[in-house]
C-alpha positions as a Python dict, from the first residue, in 0.01 Angstrom:
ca = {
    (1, 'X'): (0, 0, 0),
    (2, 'X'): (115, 344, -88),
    (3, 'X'): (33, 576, 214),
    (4, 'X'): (50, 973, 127),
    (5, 'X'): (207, 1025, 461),
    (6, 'X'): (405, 712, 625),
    (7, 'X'): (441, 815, 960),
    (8, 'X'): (234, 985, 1261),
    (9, 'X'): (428, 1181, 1498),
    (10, 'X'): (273, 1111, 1869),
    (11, 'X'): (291, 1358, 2166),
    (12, 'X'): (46, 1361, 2454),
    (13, 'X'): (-38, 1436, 2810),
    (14, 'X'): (-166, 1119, 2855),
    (15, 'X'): (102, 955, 3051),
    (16, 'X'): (153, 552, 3005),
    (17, 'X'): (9, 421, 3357),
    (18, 'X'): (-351, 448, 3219),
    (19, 'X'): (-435, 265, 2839),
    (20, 'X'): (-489, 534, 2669),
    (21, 'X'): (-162, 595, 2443),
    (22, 'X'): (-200, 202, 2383),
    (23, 'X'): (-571, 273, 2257),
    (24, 'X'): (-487, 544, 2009),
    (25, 'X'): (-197, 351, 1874),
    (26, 'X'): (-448, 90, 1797),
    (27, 'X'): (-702, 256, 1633),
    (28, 'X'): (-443, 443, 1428),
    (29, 'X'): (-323, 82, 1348),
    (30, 'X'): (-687, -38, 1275),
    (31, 'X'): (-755, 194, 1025),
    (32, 'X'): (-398, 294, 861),
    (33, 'X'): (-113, -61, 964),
    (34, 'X'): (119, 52, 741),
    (35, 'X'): (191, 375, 939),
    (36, 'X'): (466, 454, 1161),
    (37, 'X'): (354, 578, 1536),
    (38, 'X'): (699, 765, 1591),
    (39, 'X'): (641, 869, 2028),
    (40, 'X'): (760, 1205, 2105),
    (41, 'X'): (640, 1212, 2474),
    (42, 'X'): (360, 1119, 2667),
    (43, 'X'): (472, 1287, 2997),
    (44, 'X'): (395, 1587, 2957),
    (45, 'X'): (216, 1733, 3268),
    (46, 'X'): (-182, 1720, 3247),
    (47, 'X'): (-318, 1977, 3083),
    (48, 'X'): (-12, 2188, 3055),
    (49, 'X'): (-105, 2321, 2672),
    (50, 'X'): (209, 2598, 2702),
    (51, 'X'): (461, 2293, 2806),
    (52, 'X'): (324, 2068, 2557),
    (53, 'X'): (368, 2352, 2282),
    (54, 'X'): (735, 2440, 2366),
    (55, 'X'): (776, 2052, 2317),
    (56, 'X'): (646, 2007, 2037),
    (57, 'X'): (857, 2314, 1864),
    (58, 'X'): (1153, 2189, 2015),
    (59, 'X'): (1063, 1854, 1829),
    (60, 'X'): (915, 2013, 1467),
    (61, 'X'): (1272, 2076, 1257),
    (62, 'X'): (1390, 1694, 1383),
    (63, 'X'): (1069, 1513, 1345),
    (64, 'X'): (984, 1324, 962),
    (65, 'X'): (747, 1493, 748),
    (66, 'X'): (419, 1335, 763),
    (67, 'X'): (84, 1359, 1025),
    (68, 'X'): (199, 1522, 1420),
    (69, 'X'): (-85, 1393, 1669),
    (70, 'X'): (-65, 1583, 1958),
    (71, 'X'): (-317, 1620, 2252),
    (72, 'X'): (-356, 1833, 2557),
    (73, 'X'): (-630, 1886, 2566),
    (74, 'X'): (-817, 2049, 2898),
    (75, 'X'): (-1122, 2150, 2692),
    (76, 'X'): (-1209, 1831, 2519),
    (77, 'X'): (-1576, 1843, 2472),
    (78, 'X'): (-1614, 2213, 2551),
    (79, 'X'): (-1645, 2441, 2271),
    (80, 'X'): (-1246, 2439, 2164),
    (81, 'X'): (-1200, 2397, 1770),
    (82, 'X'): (-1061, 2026, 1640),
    (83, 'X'): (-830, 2144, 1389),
    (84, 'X'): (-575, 1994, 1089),
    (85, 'X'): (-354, 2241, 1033),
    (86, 'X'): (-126, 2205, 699),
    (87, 'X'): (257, 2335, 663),
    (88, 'X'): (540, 2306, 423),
    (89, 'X'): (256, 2337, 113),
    (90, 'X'): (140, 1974, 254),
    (91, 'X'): (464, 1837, 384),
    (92, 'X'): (293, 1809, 679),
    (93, 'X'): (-3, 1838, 875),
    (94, 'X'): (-39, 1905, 1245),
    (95, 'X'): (-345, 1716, 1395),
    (96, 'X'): (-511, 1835, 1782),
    (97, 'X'): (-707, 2085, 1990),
    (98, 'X'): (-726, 2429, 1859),
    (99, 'X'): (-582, 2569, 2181),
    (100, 'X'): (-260, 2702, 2123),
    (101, 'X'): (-93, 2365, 2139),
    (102, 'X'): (-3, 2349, 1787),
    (103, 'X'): (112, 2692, 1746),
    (104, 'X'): (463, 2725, 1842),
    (105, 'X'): (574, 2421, 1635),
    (106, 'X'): (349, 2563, 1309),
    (107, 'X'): (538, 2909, 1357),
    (108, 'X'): (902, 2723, 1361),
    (109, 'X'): (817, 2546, 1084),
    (110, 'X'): (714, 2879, 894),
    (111, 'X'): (377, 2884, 970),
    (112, 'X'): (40, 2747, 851),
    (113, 'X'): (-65, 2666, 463),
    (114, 'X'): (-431, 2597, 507),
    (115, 'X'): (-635, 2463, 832),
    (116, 'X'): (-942, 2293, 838),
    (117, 'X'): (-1171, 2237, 1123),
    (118, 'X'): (-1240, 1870, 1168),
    (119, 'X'): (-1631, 1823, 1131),
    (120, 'X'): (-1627, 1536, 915),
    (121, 'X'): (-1806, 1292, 1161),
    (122, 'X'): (-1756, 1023, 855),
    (123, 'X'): (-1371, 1010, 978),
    (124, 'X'): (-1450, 990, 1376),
    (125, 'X'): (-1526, 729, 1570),
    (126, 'X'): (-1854, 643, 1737),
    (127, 'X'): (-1832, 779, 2084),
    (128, 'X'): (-1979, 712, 2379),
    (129, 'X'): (-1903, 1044, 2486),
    (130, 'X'): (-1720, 1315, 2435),
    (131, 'X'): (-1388, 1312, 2635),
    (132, 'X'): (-1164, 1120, 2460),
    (133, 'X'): (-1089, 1288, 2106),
    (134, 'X'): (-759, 1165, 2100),
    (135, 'X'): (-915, 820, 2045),
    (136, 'X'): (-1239, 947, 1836),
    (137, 'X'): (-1150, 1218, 1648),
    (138, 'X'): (-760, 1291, 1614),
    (139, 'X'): (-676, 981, 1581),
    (140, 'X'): (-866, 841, 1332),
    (141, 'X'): (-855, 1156, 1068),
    (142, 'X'): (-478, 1113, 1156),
    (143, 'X'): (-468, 776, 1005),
    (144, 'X'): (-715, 861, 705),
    (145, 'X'): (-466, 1147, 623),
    (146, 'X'): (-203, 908, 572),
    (147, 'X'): (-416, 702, 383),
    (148, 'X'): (-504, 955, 138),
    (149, 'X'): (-802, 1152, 280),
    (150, 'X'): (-750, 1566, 195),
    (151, 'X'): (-795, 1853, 468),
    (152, 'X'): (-1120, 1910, 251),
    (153, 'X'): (-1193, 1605, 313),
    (154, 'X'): (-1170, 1563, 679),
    (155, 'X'): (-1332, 1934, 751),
    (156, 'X'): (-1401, 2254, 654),
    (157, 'X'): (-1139, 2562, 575),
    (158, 'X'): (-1080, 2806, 873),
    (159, 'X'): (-888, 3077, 793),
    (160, 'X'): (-503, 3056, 940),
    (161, 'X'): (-491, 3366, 1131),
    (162, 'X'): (-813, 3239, 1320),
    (163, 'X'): (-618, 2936, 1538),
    (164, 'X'): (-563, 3026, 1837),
    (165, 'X'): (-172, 3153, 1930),
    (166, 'X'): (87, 3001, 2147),
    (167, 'X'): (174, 3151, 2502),
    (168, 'X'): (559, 3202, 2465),
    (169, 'X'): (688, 3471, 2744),
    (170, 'X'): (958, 3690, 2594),
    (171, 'X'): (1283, 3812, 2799),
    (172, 'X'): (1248, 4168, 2934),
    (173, 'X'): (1578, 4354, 3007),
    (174, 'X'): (1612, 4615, 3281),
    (175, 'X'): (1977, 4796, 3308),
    (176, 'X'): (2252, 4539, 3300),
    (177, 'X'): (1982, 4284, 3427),
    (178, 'X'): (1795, 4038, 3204),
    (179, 'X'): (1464, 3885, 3361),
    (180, 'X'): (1399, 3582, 3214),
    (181, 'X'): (1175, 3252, 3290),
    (182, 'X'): (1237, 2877, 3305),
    (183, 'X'): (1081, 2737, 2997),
    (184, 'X'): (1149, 2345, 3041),
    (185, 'X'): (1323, 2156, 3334),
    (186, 'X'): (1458, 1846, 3132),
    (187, 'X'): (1511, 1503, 3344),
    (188, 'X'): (1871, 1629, 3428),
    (189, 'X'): (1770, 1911, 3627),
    (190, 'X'): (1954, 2150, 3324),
    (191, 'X'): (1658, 2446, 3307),
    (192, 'X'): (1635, 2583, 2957),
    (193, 'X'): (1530, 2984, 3008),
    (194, 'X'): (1395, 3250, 2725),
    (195, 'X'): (1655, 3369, 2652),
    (196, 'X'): (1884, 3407, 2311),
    (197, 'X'): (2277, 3353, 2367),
    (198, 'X'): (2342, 3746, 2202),
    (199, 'X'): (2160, 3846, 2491),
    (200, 'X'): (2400, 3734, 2735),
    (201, 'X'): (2698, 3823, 2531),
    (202, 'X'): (2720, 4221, 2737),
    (203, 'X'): (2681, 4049, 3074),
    (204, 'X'): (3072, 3890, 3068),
    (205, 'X'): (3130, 3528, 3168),
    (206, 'X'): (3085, 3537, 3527),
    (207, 'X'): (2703, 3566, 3615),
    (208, 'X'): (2497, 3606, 3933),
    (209, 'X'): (2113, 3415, 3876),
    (210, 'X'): (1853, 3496, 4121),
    (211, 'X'): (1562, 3282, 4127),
    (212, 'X'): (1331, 3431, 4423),
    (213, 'X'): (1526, 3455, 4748),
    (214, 'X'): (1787, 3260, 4613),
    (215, 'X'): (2142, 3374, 4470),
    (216, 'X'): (2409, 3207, 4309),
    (217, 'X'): (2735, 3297, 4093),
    (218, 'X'): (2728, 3132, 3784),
    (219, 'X'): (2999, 3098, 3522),
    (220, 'X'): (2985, 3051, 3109),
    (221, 'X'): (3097, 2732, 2921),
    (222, 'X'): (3014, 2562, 2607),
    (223, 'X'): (2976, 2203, 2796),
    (224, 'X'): (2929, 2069, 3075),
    (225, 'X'): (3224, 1882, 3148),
    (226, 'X'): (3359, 2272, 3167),
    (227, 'X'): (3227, 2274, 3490),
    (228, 'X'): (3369, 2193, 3855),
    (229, 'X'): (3179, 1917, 4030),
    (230, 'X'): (2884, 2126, 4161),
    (231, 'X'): (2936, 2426, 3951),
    (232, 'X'): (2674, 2617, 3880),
    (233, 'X'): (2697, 2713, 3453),
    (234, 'X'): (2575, 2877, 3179),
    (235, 'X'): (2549, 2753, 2869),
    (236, 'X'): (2388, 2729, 2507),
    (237, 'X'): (2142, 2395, 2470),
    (238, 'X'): (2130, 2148, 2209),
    (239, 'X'): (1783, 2361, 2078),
    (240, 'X'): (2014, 2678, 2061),
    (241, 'X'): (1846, 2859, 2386),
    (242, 'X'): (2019, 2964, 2721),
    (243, 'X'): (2048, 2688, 2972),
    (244, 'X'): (2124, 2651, 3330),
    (245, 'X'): (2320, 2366, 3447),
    (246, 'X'): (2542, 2141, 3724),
    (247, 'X'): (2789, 1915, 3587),
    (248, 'X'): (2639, 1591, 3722),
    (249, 'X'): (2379, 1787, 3935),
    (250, 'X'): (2069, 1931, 3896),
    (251, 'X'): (2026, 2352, 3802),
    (252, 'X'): (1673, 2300, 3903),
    (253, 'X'): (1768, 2138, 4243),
    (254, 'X'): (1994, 2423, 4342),
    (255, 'X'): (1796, 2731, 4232),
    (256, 'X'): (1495, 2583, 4357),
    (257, 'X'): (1344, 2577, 4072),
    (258, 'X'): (1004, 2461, 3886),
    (259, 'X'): (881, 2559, 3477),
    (260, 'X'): (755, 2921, 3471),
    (261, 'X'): (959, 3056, 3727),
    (262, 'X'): (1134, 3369, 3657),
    (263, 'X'): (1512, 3369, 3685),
    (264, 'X'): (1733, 3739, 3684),
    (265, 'X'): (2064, 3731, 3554),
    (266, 'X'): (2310, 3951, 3555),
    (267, 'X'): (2706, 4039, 3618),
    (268, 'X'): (2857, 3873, 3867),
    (269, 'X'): (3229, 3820, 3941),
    (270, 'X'): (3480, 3638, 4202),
    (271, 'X'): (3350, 3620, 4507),
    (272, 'X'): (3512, 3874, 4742),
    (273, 'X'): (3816, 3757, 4934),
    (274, 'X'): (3780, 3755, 5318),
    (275, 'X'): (4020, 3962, 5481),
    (276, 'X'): (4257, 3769, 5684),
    (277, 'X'): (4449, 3970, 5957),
    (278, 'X'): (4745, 3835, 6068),
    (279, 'X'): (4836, 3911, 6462),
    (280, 'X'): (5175, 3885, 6608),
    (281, 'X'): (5259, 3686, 6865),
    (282, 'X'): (5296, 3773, 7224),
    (283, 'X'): (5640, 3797, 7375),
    (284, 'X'): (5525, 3510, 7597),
    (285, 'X'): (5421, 3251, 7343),
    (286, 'X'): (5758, 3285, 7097),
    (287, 'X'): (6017, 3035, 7124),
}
């Protein structure tokens, strides 16, 4: 069988203690077995749309052209849009809530070609209700598209500018002080901030980071293995961004630290010596 698009992209909130991944891998399978199911992540937190968006744009340049599924989706059954949304001139098509989800990885692609809204109940499952589009709506247009099926097909044209935007906070900069905030918190602990390298480039190589009442010194590298044990660095990520890190530690541990949170950095330098005054002995204690 010759599929139009040989491979699905997966990311969800869903987790993989409950069935549900395992469910919408089936039905994609039931309907479309010759597809690919390529996981990005299923961990990311419930209902965090923002988190799930930065993911998947950290993901779009690496991931094969084809169908992205991806589904958090806090307003399944409300009145949110189900949306296909087309890039590249149809070398791909983003599948998932209309929520601002899709929207970061669309824009670092280049942006959107055409979007339809997915009313086509012809390319849905039956449902017994309506929580669980992942299983009843995305995935199943997701497997017609690679099948063949055209975004006319599976809904009616919205116009582009209509979806709704991405939430990505932007760095502000105040004197010789940059406020930024903690974007992701990877499994290492490294936190990955807002914040462009040529931003940092005035601010020298010594750094002080304040994350609420906490302050450390903070030194540039370009790896971690630049870094005492313990050492608290700066450095640029593998997605190009400003990132916090401990070489075999955890940034996130030490700066007390959690997604969202807003980190200042700034100058630093050595820290100041101690001064050390040296008193002569007493007649009575020389030799």
């Amino acid at each position: 069988m010759t599929l139009r698009y040989d491979t699905i992209s997966f990311l969800s909130d869903y987790g993989l203690r409950d069935e549900f991944v395992g469910v919408v891998k089936s039905v994609i399978r039931s309907i479309s077995p010759a597809a690919a199911v390529v996981d990005i992540t299923h961990d990311i937190a419930p209902h965090d749309v923002r988190a799930g968006g930065l993911a998947l744009a950290r993901s779009a340049q690496y991931l094969v052209p084809g169908v992205v599924l991806a589904v958090v989706d806090p307003g399944v059954g409300g009145t949110r849009r189900a949306v296909a949304v087309e890039v590249g001139e149809g070398t791909s098509v983003l599948v998932g809530p209309d929520n601002g989800l899709l929207a970061p990885a669309v824009a670092m692609v280049g942006g959107a070609s055409r979007a339809v809204e997915l009313t086509a109940e012809r390319y849905h499952l039956e449902s017994p209700g309506p929580t669980f589009a992942g299983r009843d709506v995305f995935a199943p247009v997701a497997a017609h598209l690679c099948l063949g099926a055209g975004l006319e097909d599976v809904g009616v044209p919205i116009p582009v500018h209509s979806l709704v935007p991405g939430v990505v906070p932007v760095s502000r900069t105040d004197g010789d002080q940059i406020h930024a905030e903690v974007l992701w918190i990877d499994r290492f602990g490294n936190l990955q901030l807002n914040l462009d390298p040529t931003e940092l480039a005035p601010l020298g190589d010594a750094l002080r980071l304040t994350a609420g009442d906490i302050g450390r010194n903070a030194v540039r590298v370009s790896s971690y293995s630049s870094l005492e044990s313990g050492e608290l660095g700066v450095l640029v990520d593998s997605y190009g961004l400003v990132a916090i890190a401990v070489n075999r530690g955890s940034a996130a541990m030490e700066l007390n630290c959690v997604e969202g949170d807003s980190i200042t950095v700034e100058p630093g330098g050595a820290a100041p010596a101690t001064p050390v005054q040296v008193q002569p002995k007493r007649s009575d204690e020389l030799a």
